[in-house]
């Protein structure tokens, strides 16, 4: 469940930083960007604006079980979680172990 919350926060960050117009498809299609954010969250690489924000809100999001997530954020988080689970299972498992 906490991995779901991680990606809920990612969805919220992407919407707030990138705007809602393009959706998440361009982000998910950019393999380098996805890997960079995963590396940041797992403390394996440098963080950009998205990663830095993610790391700052993760304790609150996970600790409070995403109490402030909107239905839209929850739906987006499910999409991202499924994407990472199916395309990057090792990263998914590491994130689950670290934040779960």
PDB file of N, CA and C in Angstrom:
ATOM      1  N   UNK A   1       0.817  -1.199   0.000  1.00  0.00           N
ATOM      2  CA  UNK A   1       0.000   0.000   0.000  1.00  0.00           C
ATOM      3  C   UNK A   1       0.858   1.258   0.000  1.00  0.00           C
ATOM      4  N   UNK A   2       1.984   1.266   0.705  1.00  0.00           N
ATOM      5  CA  UNK A   2       2.805   2.471   0.758  1.00  0.00           C
ATOM      6  C   UNK A   2       3.426   2.806  -0.586  1.00  0.00           C
ATOM      7  N   UNK A   3       3.684   1.821  -1.427  1.00  0.00           N
ATOM      8  CA  UNK A   3       4.179   2.122  -2.765  1.00  0.00           C
ATOM      9  C   UNK A   3       3.121   2.890  -3.530  1.00  0.00           C
ATOM     10  N   UNK A   4       1.879   2.520  -3.350  1.00  0.00           N
ATOM     11  CA  UNK A   4       0.775   3.266  -3.949  1.00  0.00           C
ATOM     12  C   UNK A   4       0.832   4.720  -3.503  1.00  0.00           C
ATOM     13  N   UNK A   5       1.085   4.953  -2.246  1.00  0.00           N
ATOM     14  CA  UNK A   5       1.147   6.315  -1.720  1.00  0.00           C
ATOM     15  C   UNK A   5       2.337   7.071  -2.286  1.00  0.00           C
ATOM     16  N   UNK A   6       3.441   6.396  -2.467  1.00  0.00           N
ATOM     17  CA  UNK A   6       4.600   7.022  -3.094  1.00  0.00           C
ATOM     18  C   UNK A   6       4.223   7.560  -4.458  1.00  0.00           C
ATOM     19  N   UNK A   7       3.550   6.750  -5.237  1.00  0.00           N
ATOM     20  CA  UNK A   7       3.203   7.174  -6.579  1.00  0.00           C
ATOM     21  C   UNK A   7       2.050   8.167  -6.593  1.00  0.00           C
ATOM     22  N   UNK A   8       1.228   8.163  -5.558  1.00  0.00           N
ATOM     23  CA  UNK A   8       0.212   9.215  -5.448  1.00  0.00           C
ATOM     24  C   UNK A   8       0.890  10.562  -5.294  1.00  0.00           C
ATOM     25  N   UNK A   9       1.944  10.590  -4.487  1.00  0.00           N
ATOM     26  CA  UNK A   9       2.664  11.856  -4.331  1.00  0.00           C
ATOM     27  C   UNK A   9       3.376  12.231  -5.624  1.00  0.00           C
ATOM     28  N   UNK A  10       3.906  11.244  -6.341  1.00  0.00           N
ATOM     29  CA  UNK A  10       4.539  11.526  -7.629  1.00  0.00           C
ATOM     30  C   UNK A  10       3.526  12.121  -8.595  1.00  0.00           C
ATOM     31  N   UNK A  11       2.357  11.547  -8.621  1.00  0.00           N
ATOM     32  CA  UNK A  11       1.314  12.072  -9.505  1.00  0.00           C
ATOM     33  C   UNK A  11       0.972  13.509  -9.154  1.00  0.00           C
ATOM     34  N   UNK A  12       0.845  13.781  -7.866  1.00  0.00           N
ATOM     35  CA  UNK A  12       0.533  15.150  -7.441  1.00  0.00           C
ATOM     36  C   UNK A  12       1.633  16.115  -7.848  1.00  0.00           C
ATOM     37  N   UNK A  13       2.860  15.698  -7.699  1.00  0.00           N
ATOM     38  CA  UNK A  13       3.988  16.551  -8.074  1.00  0.00           C
ATOM     39  C   UNK A  13       3.994  16.800  -9.572  1.00  0.00           C
ATOM     40  N   UNK A  14       3.819  15.758 -10.345  1.00  0.00           N
ATOM     41  CA  UNK A  14       3.840  15.915 -11.796  1.00  0.00           C
ATOM     42  C   UNK A  14       2.735  16.840 -12.274  1.00  0.00           C
ATOM     43  N   UNK A  15       1.570  16.703 -11.693  1.00  0.00           N
ATOM     44  CA  UNK A  15       0.466  17.576 -12.082  1.00  0.00           C
ATOM     45  C   UNK A  15       0.774  19.013 -11.710  1.00  0.00           C
ATOM     46  N   UNK A  16       1.310  19.235 -10.519  1.00  0.00           N
ATOM     47  CA  UNK A  16       1.563  20.607 -10.082  1.00  0.00           C
ATOM     48  C   UNK A  16       2.738  21.243 -10.816  1.00  0.00           C
ATOM     49  N   UNK A  17       3.774  20.475 -11.134  1.00  0.00           N
ATOM     50  CA  UNK A  17       4.954  21.040 -11.782  1.00  0.00           C
ATOM     51  C   UNK A  17       4.777  21.107 -13.296  1.00  0.00           C
ATOM     52  N   UNK A  18       4.262  20.081 -13.890  1.00  0.00           N
ATOM     53  CA  UNK A  18       4.188  19.984 -15.347  1.00  0.00           C
ATOM     54  C   UNK A  18       2.869  20.500 -15.919  1.00  0.00           C
ATOM     55  N   UNK A  19       1.869  20.645 -15.093  1.00  0.00           N
ATOM     56  CA  UNK A  19       0.558  21.043 -15.594  1.00  0.00           C
ATOM     57  C   UNK A  19      -0.233  19.816 -16.019  1.00  0.00           C
ATOM     58  N   UNK A  20      -1.524  19.977 -16.134  1.00  0.00           N
ATOM     59  CA  UNK A  20      -2.387  18.836 -16.407  1.00  0.00           C
ATOM     60  C   UNK A  20      -2.578  18.558 -17.888  1.00  0.00           C
ATOM     61  N   UNK A  21      -2.241  19.498 -18.755  1.00  0.00           N
ATOM     62  CA  UNK A  21      -2.553  19.362 -20.166  1.00  0.00           C
ATOM     63  C   UNK A  21      -2.070  18.083 -20.813  1.00  0.00           C
ATOM     64  N   UNK A  22      -0.827  17.731 -20.649  1.00  0.00           N
ATOM     65  CA  UNK A  22      -0.257  16.588 -21.360  1.00  0.00           C
ATOM     66  C   UNK A  22      -0.494  15.267 -20.651  1.00  0.00           C
ATOM     67  N   UNK A  23      -0.886  15.279 -19.403  1.00  0.00           N
ATOM     68  CA  UNK A  23      -1.059  14.047 -18.665  1.00  0.00           C
ATOM     69  C   UNK A  23       0.275  13.409 -18.330  1.00  0.00           C
ATOM     70  N   UNK A  24       0.230  12.149 -17.956  1.00  0.00           N
ATOM     71  CA  UNK A  24       1.438  11.444 -17.535  1.00  0.00           C
ATOM     72  C   UNK A  24       2.130  10.683 -18.657  1.00  0.00           C
ATOM     73  N   UNK A  25       1.487  10.527 -19.777  1.00  0.00           N
ATOM     74  CA  UNK A  25       2.076   9.731 -20.859  1.00  0.00           C
ATOM     75  C   UNK A  25       3.470  10.188 -21.263  1.00  0.00           C
ATOM     76  N   UNK A  26       3.716  11.491 -21.449  1.00  0.00           N
ATOM     77  CA  UNK A  26       5.080  11.901 -21.812  1.00  0.00           C
ATOM     78  C   UNK A  26       6.107  11.552 -20.735  1.00  0.00           C
ATOM     79  N   UNK A  27       5.732  11.679 -19.481  1.00  0.00           N
ATOM     80  CA  UNK A  27       6.628  11.317 -18.383  1.00  0.00           C
ATOM     81  C   UNK A  27       6.939   9.825 -18.425  1.00  0.00           C
ATOM     82  N   UNK A  28       5.911   9.009 -18.516  1.00  0.00           N
ATOM     83  CA  UNK A  28       6.107   7.565 -18.495  1.00  0.00           C
ATOM     84  C   UNK A  28       6.842   7.069 -19.733  1.00  0.00           C
ATOM     85  N   UNK A  29       6.713   7.777 -20.831  1.00  0.00           N
ATOM     86  CA  UNK A  29       7.406   7.393 -22.063  1.00  0.00           C
ATOM     87  C   UNK A  29       8.883   7.758 -22.030  1.00  0.00           C
ATOM     88  N   UNK A  30       9.269   8.629 -21.108  1.00  0.00           N
ATOM     89  CA  UNK A  30      10.660   9.074 -21.007  1.00  0.00           C
ATOM     90  C   UNK A  30      11.393   8.185 -20.005  1.00  0.00           C
ATOM     91  N   UNK A  31      12.003   7.138 -20.513  1.00  0.00           N
ATOM     92  CA  UNK A  31      12.664   6.148 -19.664  1.00  0.00           C
ATOM     93  C   UNK A  31      13.743   6.762 -18.777  1.00  0.00           C
ATOM     94  N   UNK A  32      14.498   7.706 -19.317  1.00  0.00           N
ATOM     95  CA  UNK A  32      15.560   8.343 -18.532  1.00  0.00           C
ATOM     96  C   UNK A  32      14.988   9.142 -17.366  1.00  0.00           C
ATOM     97  N   UNK A  33      13.903   9.863 -17.603  1.00  0.00           N
ATOM     98  CA  UNK A  33      13.278  10.651 -16.541  1.00  0.00           C
ATOM     99  C   UNK A  33      12.703   9.747 -15.456  1.00  0.00           C
ATOM    100  N   UNK A  34      12.024   8.695 -15.860  1.00  0.00           N
ATOM    101  CA  UNK A  34      11.477   7.748 -14.883  1.00  0.00           C
ATOM    102  C   UNK A  34      12.603   7.179 -14.028  1.00  0.00           C
ATOM    103  N   UNK A  35      13.697   6.758 -14.668  1.00  0.00           N
ATOM    104  CA  UNK A  35      14.815   6.182 -13.920  1.00  0.00           C
ATOM    105  C   UNK A  35      15.445   7.201 -12.987  1.00  0.00           C
ATOM    106  N   UNK A  36      15.566   8.438 -13.438  1.00  0.00           N
ATOM    107  CA  UNK A  36      16.150   9.487 -12.593  1.00  0.00           C
ATOM    108  C   UNK A  36      15.316   9.701 -11.327  1.00  0.00           C
ATOM    109  N   UNK A  37      13.994   9.708 -11.455  1.00  0.00           N
ATOM    110  CA  UNK A  37      13.143   9.898 -10.279  1.00  0.00           C
ATOM    111  C   UNK A  37      13.212   8.683  -9.357  1.00  0.00           C
ATOM    112  N   UNK A  38      13.265   7.498  -9.935  1.00  0.00           N
ATOM    113  CA  UNK A  38      13.411   6.286  -9.122  1.00  0.00           C
ATOM    114  C   UNK A  38      14.737   6.323  -8.374  1.00  0.00           C
ATOM    115  N   UNK A  39      15.810   6.677  -9.075  1.00  0.00           N
ATOM    116  CA  UNK A  39      17.122   6.760  -8.425  1.00  0.00           C
ATOM    117  C   UNK A  39      17.119   7.788  -7.302  1.00  0.00           C
ATOM    118  N   UNK A  40      16.474   8.905  -7.512  1.00  0.00           N
ATOM    119  CA  UNK A  40      16.390   9.930  -6.471  1.00  0.00           C
ATOM    120  C   UNK A  40      15.664   9.389  -5.246  1.00  0.00           C
ATOM    121  N   UNK A  41      14.492   8.819  -5.464  1.00  0.00           N
ATOM    122  CA  UNK A  41      13.677   8.317  -4.358  1.00  0.00           C
ATOM    123  C   UNK A  41      14.416   7.240  -3.574  1.00  0.00           C
ATOM    124  N   UNK A  42      15.248   6.475  -4.264  1.00  0.00           N
ATOM    125  CA  UNK A  42      15.999   5.399  -3.609  1.00  0.00           C
ATOM    126  C   UNK A  42      17.406   5.828  -3.183  1.00  0.00           C
ATOM    127  N   UNK A  43      17.680   7.131  -3.219  1.00  0.00           N
ATOM    128  CA  UNK A  43      18.985   7.681  -2.819  1.00  0.00           C
ATOM    129  C   UNK A  43      20.148   7.098  -3.616  1.00  0.00           C
ATOM    130  N   UNK A  44      19.913   6.842  -4.898  1.00  0.00           N
ATOM    131  CA  UNK A  44      20.975   6.327  -5.761  1.00  0.00           C
ATOM    132  C   UNK A  44      21.467   7.360  -6.760  1.00  0.00           C
ATOM    133  N   UNK A  45      20.848   8.520  -6.763  1.00  0.00           N
ATOM    134  CA  UNK A  45      21.232   9.543  -7.726  1.00  0.00           C
ATOM    135  C   UNK A  45      20.800  10.912  -7.261  1.00  0.00           C
ATOM    136  N   UNK A  46      21.206  11.910  -8.034  1.00  0.00           N
ATOM    137  CA  UNK A  46      20.842  13.281  -7.698  1.00  0.00           C
ATOM    138  C   UNK A  46      19.359  13.499  -7.962  1.00  0.00           C
ATOM    139  N   UNK A  47      18.814  14.473  -7.254  1.00  0.00           N
ATOM    140  CA  UNK A  47      17.396  14.778  -7.381  1.00  0.00           C
ATOM    141  C   UNK A  47      17.184  16.083  -8.127  1.00  0.00           C
ATOM    142  N   UNK A  48      16.190  16.088  -9.006  1.00  0.00           N
ATOM    143  CA  UNK A  48      15.757  17.319  -9.640  1.00  0.00           C
ATOM    144  C   UNK A  48      14.589  17.877  -8.820  1.00  0.00           C
ATOM    145  N   UNK A  49      13.875  18.833  -9.380  1.00  0.00           N
ATOM    146  CA  UNK A  49      12.776  19.474  -8.656  1.00  0.00           C
ATOM    147  C   UNK A  49      11.696  18.472  -8.250  1.00  0.00           C
ATOM    148  N   UNK A  50      11.357  17.583  -9.146  1.00  0.00           N
ATOM    149  CA  UNK A  50      10.329  16.588  -8.838  1.00  0.00           C
ATOM    150  C   UNK A  50      10.805  15.656  -7.731  1.00  0.00           C
ATOM    151  N   UNK A  51      11.998  15.122  -7.882  1.00  0.00           N
ATOM    152  CA  UNK A  51      12.525  14.193  -6.886  1.00  0.00           C
ATOM    153  C   UNK A  51      12.707  14.824  -5.523  1.00  0.00           C
ATOM    154  N   UNK A  52      13.194  16.054  -5.503  1.00  0.00           N
ATOM    155  CA  UNK A  52      13.374  16.763  -4.236  1.00  0.00           C
ATOM    156  C   UNK A  52      12.040  16.952  -3.533  1.00  0.00           C
ATOM    157  N   UNK A  53      11.040  17.351  -4.293  1.00  0.00           N
ATOM    158  CA  UNK A  53       9.717  17.524  -3.694  1.00  0.00           C
ATOM    159  C   UNK A  53       9.167  16.188  -3.208  1.00  0.00           C
ATOM    160  N   UNK A  54       9.322  15.148  -4.017  1.00  0.00           N
ATOM    161  CA  UNK A  54       8.865  13.823  -3.600  1.00  0.00           C
ATOM    162  C   UNK A  54       9.460  13.421  -2.262  1.00  0.00           C
ATOM    163  N   UNK A  55      10.769  13.571  -2.154  1.00  0.00           N
ATOM    164  CA  UNK A  55      11.434  13.171  -0.915  1.00  0.00           C
ATOM    165  C   UNK A  55      10.973  14.004   0.276  1.00  0.00           C
ATOM    166  N   UNK A  56      10.606  15.260   0.035  1.00  0.00           N
ATOM    167  CA  UNK A  56      10.175  16.104   1.148  1.00  0.00           C
ATOM    168  C   UNK A  56       8.763  15.766   1.618  1.00  0.00           C
ATOM    169  N   UNK A  57       7.914  15.269   0.725  1.00  0.00           N
ATOM    170  CA  UNK A  57       6.529  14.987   1.112  1.00  0.00           C
ATOM    171  C   UNK A  57       6.257  13.519   1.403  1.00  0.00           C
ATOM    172  N   UNK A  58       7.159  12.646   1.014  1.00  0.00           N
ATOM    173  CA  UNK A  58       6.918  11.220   1.236  1.00  0.00           C
ATOM    174  C   UNK A  58       6.598  10.862   2.685  1.00  0.00           C
ATOM    175  N   UNK A  59       7.339  11.361   3.663  1.00  0.00           N
ATOM    176  CA  UNK A  59       6.997  10.986   5.041  1.00  0.00           C
ATOM    177  C   UNK A  59       5.565  11.371   5.425  1.00  0.00           C
ATOM    178  N   UNK A  60       5.127  12.522   4.998  1.00  0.00           N
ATOM    179  CA  UNK A  60       3.760  12.950   5.297  1.00  0.00           C
ATOM    180  C   UNK A  60       2.743  12.115   4.531  1.00  0.00           C
ATOM    181  N   UNK A  61       3.005  11.913   3.258  1.00  0.00           N
ATOM    182  CA  UNK A  61       2.059  11.163   2.432  1.00  0.00           C
ATOM    183  C   UNK A  61       1.939   9.731   2.935  1.00  0.00           C
ATOM    184  N   UNK A  62       3.070   9.098   3.177  1.00  0.00           N
ATOM    185  CA  UNK A  62       3.047   7.713   3.634  1.00  0.00           C
ATOM    186  C   UNK A  62       2.557   7.630   5.077  1.00  0.00           C
ATOM    187  N   UNK A  63       3.055   8.527   5.925  1.00  0.00           N
ATOM    188  CA  UNK A  63       2.687   8.504   7.339  1.00  0.00           C
ATOM    189  C   UNK A  63       1.214   8.764   7.593  1.00  0.00           C
ATOM    190  N   UNK A  64       0.613   9.581   6.742  1.00  0.00           N
ATOM    191  CA  UNK A  64      -0.806   9.915   6.911  1.00  0.00           C
ATOM    192  C   UNK A  64      -1.691   9.125   5.963  1.00  0.00           C
ATOM    193  N   UNK A  65      -1.110   8.154   5.282  1.00  0.00           N
ATOM    194  CA  UNK A  65      -1.862   7.315   4.344  1.00  0.00           C
ATOM    195  C   UNK A  65      -2.594   8.121   3.283  1.00  0.00           C
ATOM    196  N   UNK A  66      -1.921   9.153   2.822  1.00  0.00           N
ATOM    197  CA  UNK A  66      -2.435   9.962   1.716  1.00  0.00           C
ATOM    198  C   UNK A  66      -3.817  10.537   2.031  1.00  0.00           C
ATOM    199  N   UNK A  67      -3.971  11.021   3.232  1.00  0.00           N
ATOM    200  CA  UNK A  67      -5.259  11.555   3.667  1.00  0.00           C
ATOM    201  C   UNK A  67      -5.748  12.699   2.795  1.00  0.00           C
ATOM    202  N   UNK A  68      -4.844  13.413   2.173  1.00  0.00           N
ATOM    203  CA  UNK A  68      -5.248  14.557   1.359  1.00  0.00           C
ATOM    204  C   UNK A  68      -5.288  14.255  -0.139  1.00  0.00           C
ATOM    205  N   UNK A  69      -5.140  12.994  -0.531  1.00  0.00           N
ATOM    206  CA  UNK A  69      -5.193  12.645  -1.955  1.00  0.00           C
ATOM    207  C   UNK A  69      -6.606  12.841  -2.492  1.00  0.00           C
ATOM    208  N   UNK A  70      -6.668  13.399  -3.686  1.00  0.00           N
ATOM    209  CA  UNK A  70      -7.953  13.525  -4.364  1.00  0.00           C
ATOM    210  C   UNK A  70      -8.225  12.237  -5.135  1.00  0.00           C
ATOM    211  N   UNK A  71      -9.457  12.031  -5.551  1.00  0.00           N
ATOM    212  CA  UNK A  71      -9.737  10.846  -6.378  1.00  0.00           C
ATOM    213  C   UNK A  71      -8.897  10.818  -7.660  1.00  0.00           C
ATOM    214  N   UNK A  72      -8.648  11.987  -8.234  1.00  0.00           N
ATOM    215  CA  UNK A  72      -7.831  12.051  -9.446  1.00  0.00           C
ATOM    216  C   UNK A  72      -6.396  11.619  -9.167  1.00  0.00           C
ATOM    217  N   UNK A  73      -5.843  12.074  -8.048  1.00  0.00           N
ATOM    218  CA  UNK A  73      -4.485  11.672  -7.681  1.00  0.00           C
ATOM    219  C   UNK A  73      -4.428  10.170  -7.435  1.00  0.00           C
ATOM    220  N   UNK A  74      -5.449   9.633  -6.787  1.00  0.00           N
ATOM    221  CA  UNK A  74      -5.483   8.198  -6.518  1.00  0.00           C
ATOM    222  C   UNK A  74      -5.524   7.400  -7.819  1.00  0.00           C
ATOM    223  N   UNK A  75      -6.328   7.842  -8.772  1.00  0.00           N
ATOM    224  CA  UNK A  75      -6.410   7.143 -10.060  1.00  0.00           C
ATOM    225  C   UNK A  75      -5.081   7.214 -10.801  1.00  0.00           C
ATOM    226  N   UNK A  76      -4.461   8.376 -10.790  1.00  0.00           N
ATOM    227  CA  UNK A  76      -3.167   8.532 -11.448  1.00  0.00           C
ATOM    228  C   UNK A  76      -2.121   7.667 -10.762  1.00  0.00           C
ATOM    229  N   UNK A  77      -2.156   7.639  -9.451  1.00  0.00           N
ATOM    230  CA  UNK A  77      -1.203   6.828  -8.697  1.00  0.00           C
ATOM    231  C   UNK A  77      -1.336   5.352  -9.042  1.00  0.00           C
ATOM    232  N   UNK A  78      -2.564   4.889  -9.195  1.00  0.00           N
ATOM    233  CA  UNK A  78      -2.760   3.482  -9.582  1.00  0.00           C
ATOM    234  C   UNK A  78      -2.128   3.205 -10.948  1.00  0.00           C
ATOM    235  N   UNK A  79      -2.296   4.146 -11.867  1.00  0.00           N
ATOM    236  CA  UNK A  79      -1.708   3.976 -13.202  1.00  0.00           C
ATOM    237  C   UNK A  79      -0.188   3.921 -13.135  1.00  0.00           C
ATOM    238  N   UNK A  80       0.398   4.832 -12.372  1.00  0.00           N
ATOM    239  CA  UNK A  80       1.856   4.873 -12.264  1.00  0.00           C
ATOM    240  C   UNK A  80       2.379   3.629 -11.559  1.00  0.00           C
ATOM    241  N   UNK A  81       1.700   3.234 -10.498  1.00  0.00           N
ATOM    242  CA  UNK A  81       2.120   2.050  -9.755  1.00  0.00           C
ATOM    243  C   UNK A  81       2.116   0.825 -10.662  1.00  0.00           C
ATOM    244  N   UNK A  82       1.062   0.662 -11.426  1.00  0.00           N
ATOM    245  CA  UNK A  82       0.980  -0.480 -12.340  1.00  0.00           C
ATOM    246  C   UNK A  82       2.069  -0.402 -13.407  1.00  0.00           C
ATOM    247  N   UNK A  83       2.332   0.802 -13.900  1.00  0.00           N
ATOM    248  CA  UNK A  83       3.390   0.986 -14.893  1.00  0.00           C
ATOM    249  C   UNK A  83       4.741   0.544 -14.334  1.00  0.00           C
ATOM    250  N   UNK A  84       5.085   1.014 -13.153  1.00  0.00           N
ATOM    251  CA  UNK A  84       6.381   0.666 -12.559  1.00  0.00           C
ATOM    252  C   UNK A  84       6.421  -0.817 -12.200  1.00  0.00           C
ATOM    253  N   UNK A  85       5.331  -1.333 -11.665  1.00  0.00           N
ATOM    254  CA  UNK A  85       5.293  -2.746 -11.283  1.00  0.00           C
ATOM    255  C   UNK A  85       5.533  -3.648 -12.487  1.00  0.00           C
ATOM    256  N   UNK A  86       4.953  -3.289 -13.635  1.00  0.00           N
ATOM    257  CA  UNK A  86       5.077  -4.160 -14.805  1.00  0.00           C
ATOM    258  C   UNK A  86       6.327  -3.894 -15.633  1.00  0.00           C
ATOM    259  N   UNK A  87       6.803  -2.652 -15.663  1.00  0.00           N
ATOM    260  CA  UNK A  87       7.952  -2.343 -16.515  1.00  0.00           C
ATOM    261  C   UNK A  87       9.276  -2.323 -15.771  1.00  0.00           C
ATOM    262  N   UNK A  88       9.234  -2.107 -14.472  1.00  0.00           N
ATOM    263  CA  UNK A  88      10.454  -2.042 -13.662  1.00  0.00           C
ATOM    264  C   UNK A  88      10.224  -2.760 -12.328  1.00  0.00           C
ATOM    265  N   UNK A  89      10.004  -4.065 -12.393  1.00  0.00           N
ATOM    266  CA  UNK A  89       9.666  -4.799 -11.170  1.00  0.00           C
ATOM    267  C   UNK A  89      10.734  -4.721 -10.083  1.00  0.00           C
ATOM    268  N   UNK A  90      12.001  -4.677 -10.461  1.00  0.00           N
ATOM    269  CA  UNK A  90      13.053  -4.573  -9.440  1.00  0.00           C
ATOM    270  C   UNK A  90      12.949  -3.253  -8.689  1.00  0.00           C
ATOM    271  N   UNK A  91      12.743  -2.169  -9.421  1.00  0.00           N
ATOM    272  CA  UNK A  91      12.587  -0.858  -8.782  1.00  0.00           C
ATOM    273  C   UNK A  91      11.331  -0.836  -7.925  1.00  0.00           C
ATOM    274  N   UNK A  92      10.268  -1.417  -8.430  1.00  0.00           N
ATOM    275  CA  UNK A  92       9.024  -1.493  -7.662  1.00  0.00           C
ATOM    276  C   UNK A  92       9.267  -2.193  -6.329  1.00  0.00           C
ATOM    277  N   UNK A  93       9.969  -3.327  -6.375  1.00  0.00           N
ATOM    278  CA  UNK A  93      10.246  -4.082  -5.150  1.00  0.00           C
ATOM    279  C   UNK A  93      11.136  -3.299  -4.187  1.00  0.00           C
ATOM    280  N   UNK A  94      12.123  -2.584  -4.722  1.00  0.00           N
ATOM    281  CA  UNK A  94      12.986  -1.764  -3.859  1.00  0.00           C
ATOM    282  C   UNK A  94      12.195  -0.646  -3.189  1.00  0.00           C
ATOM    283  N   UNK A  95      11.338  -0.006  -3.950  1.00  0.00           N
ATOM    284  CA  UNK A  95      10.514   1.071  -3.390  1.00  0.00           C
ATOM    285  C   UNK A  95       9.585   0.508  -2.325  1.00  0.00           C
ATOM    286  N   UNK A  96       8.986  -0.635  -2.611  1.00  0.00           N
ATOM    287  CA  UNK A  96       8.104  -1.276  -1.628  1.00  0.00           C
ATOM    288  C   UNK A  96       8.870  -1.604  -0.346  1.00  0.00           C
ATOM    289  N   UNK A  97      10.071  -2.156  -0.488  1.00  0.00           N
ATOM    290  CA  UNK A  97      10.871  -2.514   0.685  1.00  0.00           C
ATOM    291  C   UNK A  97      11.285  -1.280   1.477  1.00  0.00           C
ATOM    292  N   UNK A  98      11.607  -0.210   0.785  1.00  0.00           N
ATOM    293  CA  UNK A  98      12.085   0.993   1.459  1.00  0.00           C
ATOM    294  C   UNK A  98      10.969   1.768   2.141  1.00  0.00           C
ATOM    295  N   UNK A  99       9.848   1.913   1.481  1.00  0.00           N
ATOM    296  CA  UNK A  99       8.768   2.763   1.987  1.00  0.00           C
ATOM    297  C   UNK A  99       7.579   1.983   2.513  1.00  0.00           C
ATOM    298  N   UNK A 100       7.567   0.664   2.311  1.00  0.00           N
ATOM    299  CA  UNK A 100       6.427  -0.156   2.708  1.00  0.00           C
ATOM    300  C   UNK A 100       6.406  -0.480   4.167  1.00  0.00           C
TER     301      UNK A 100
END
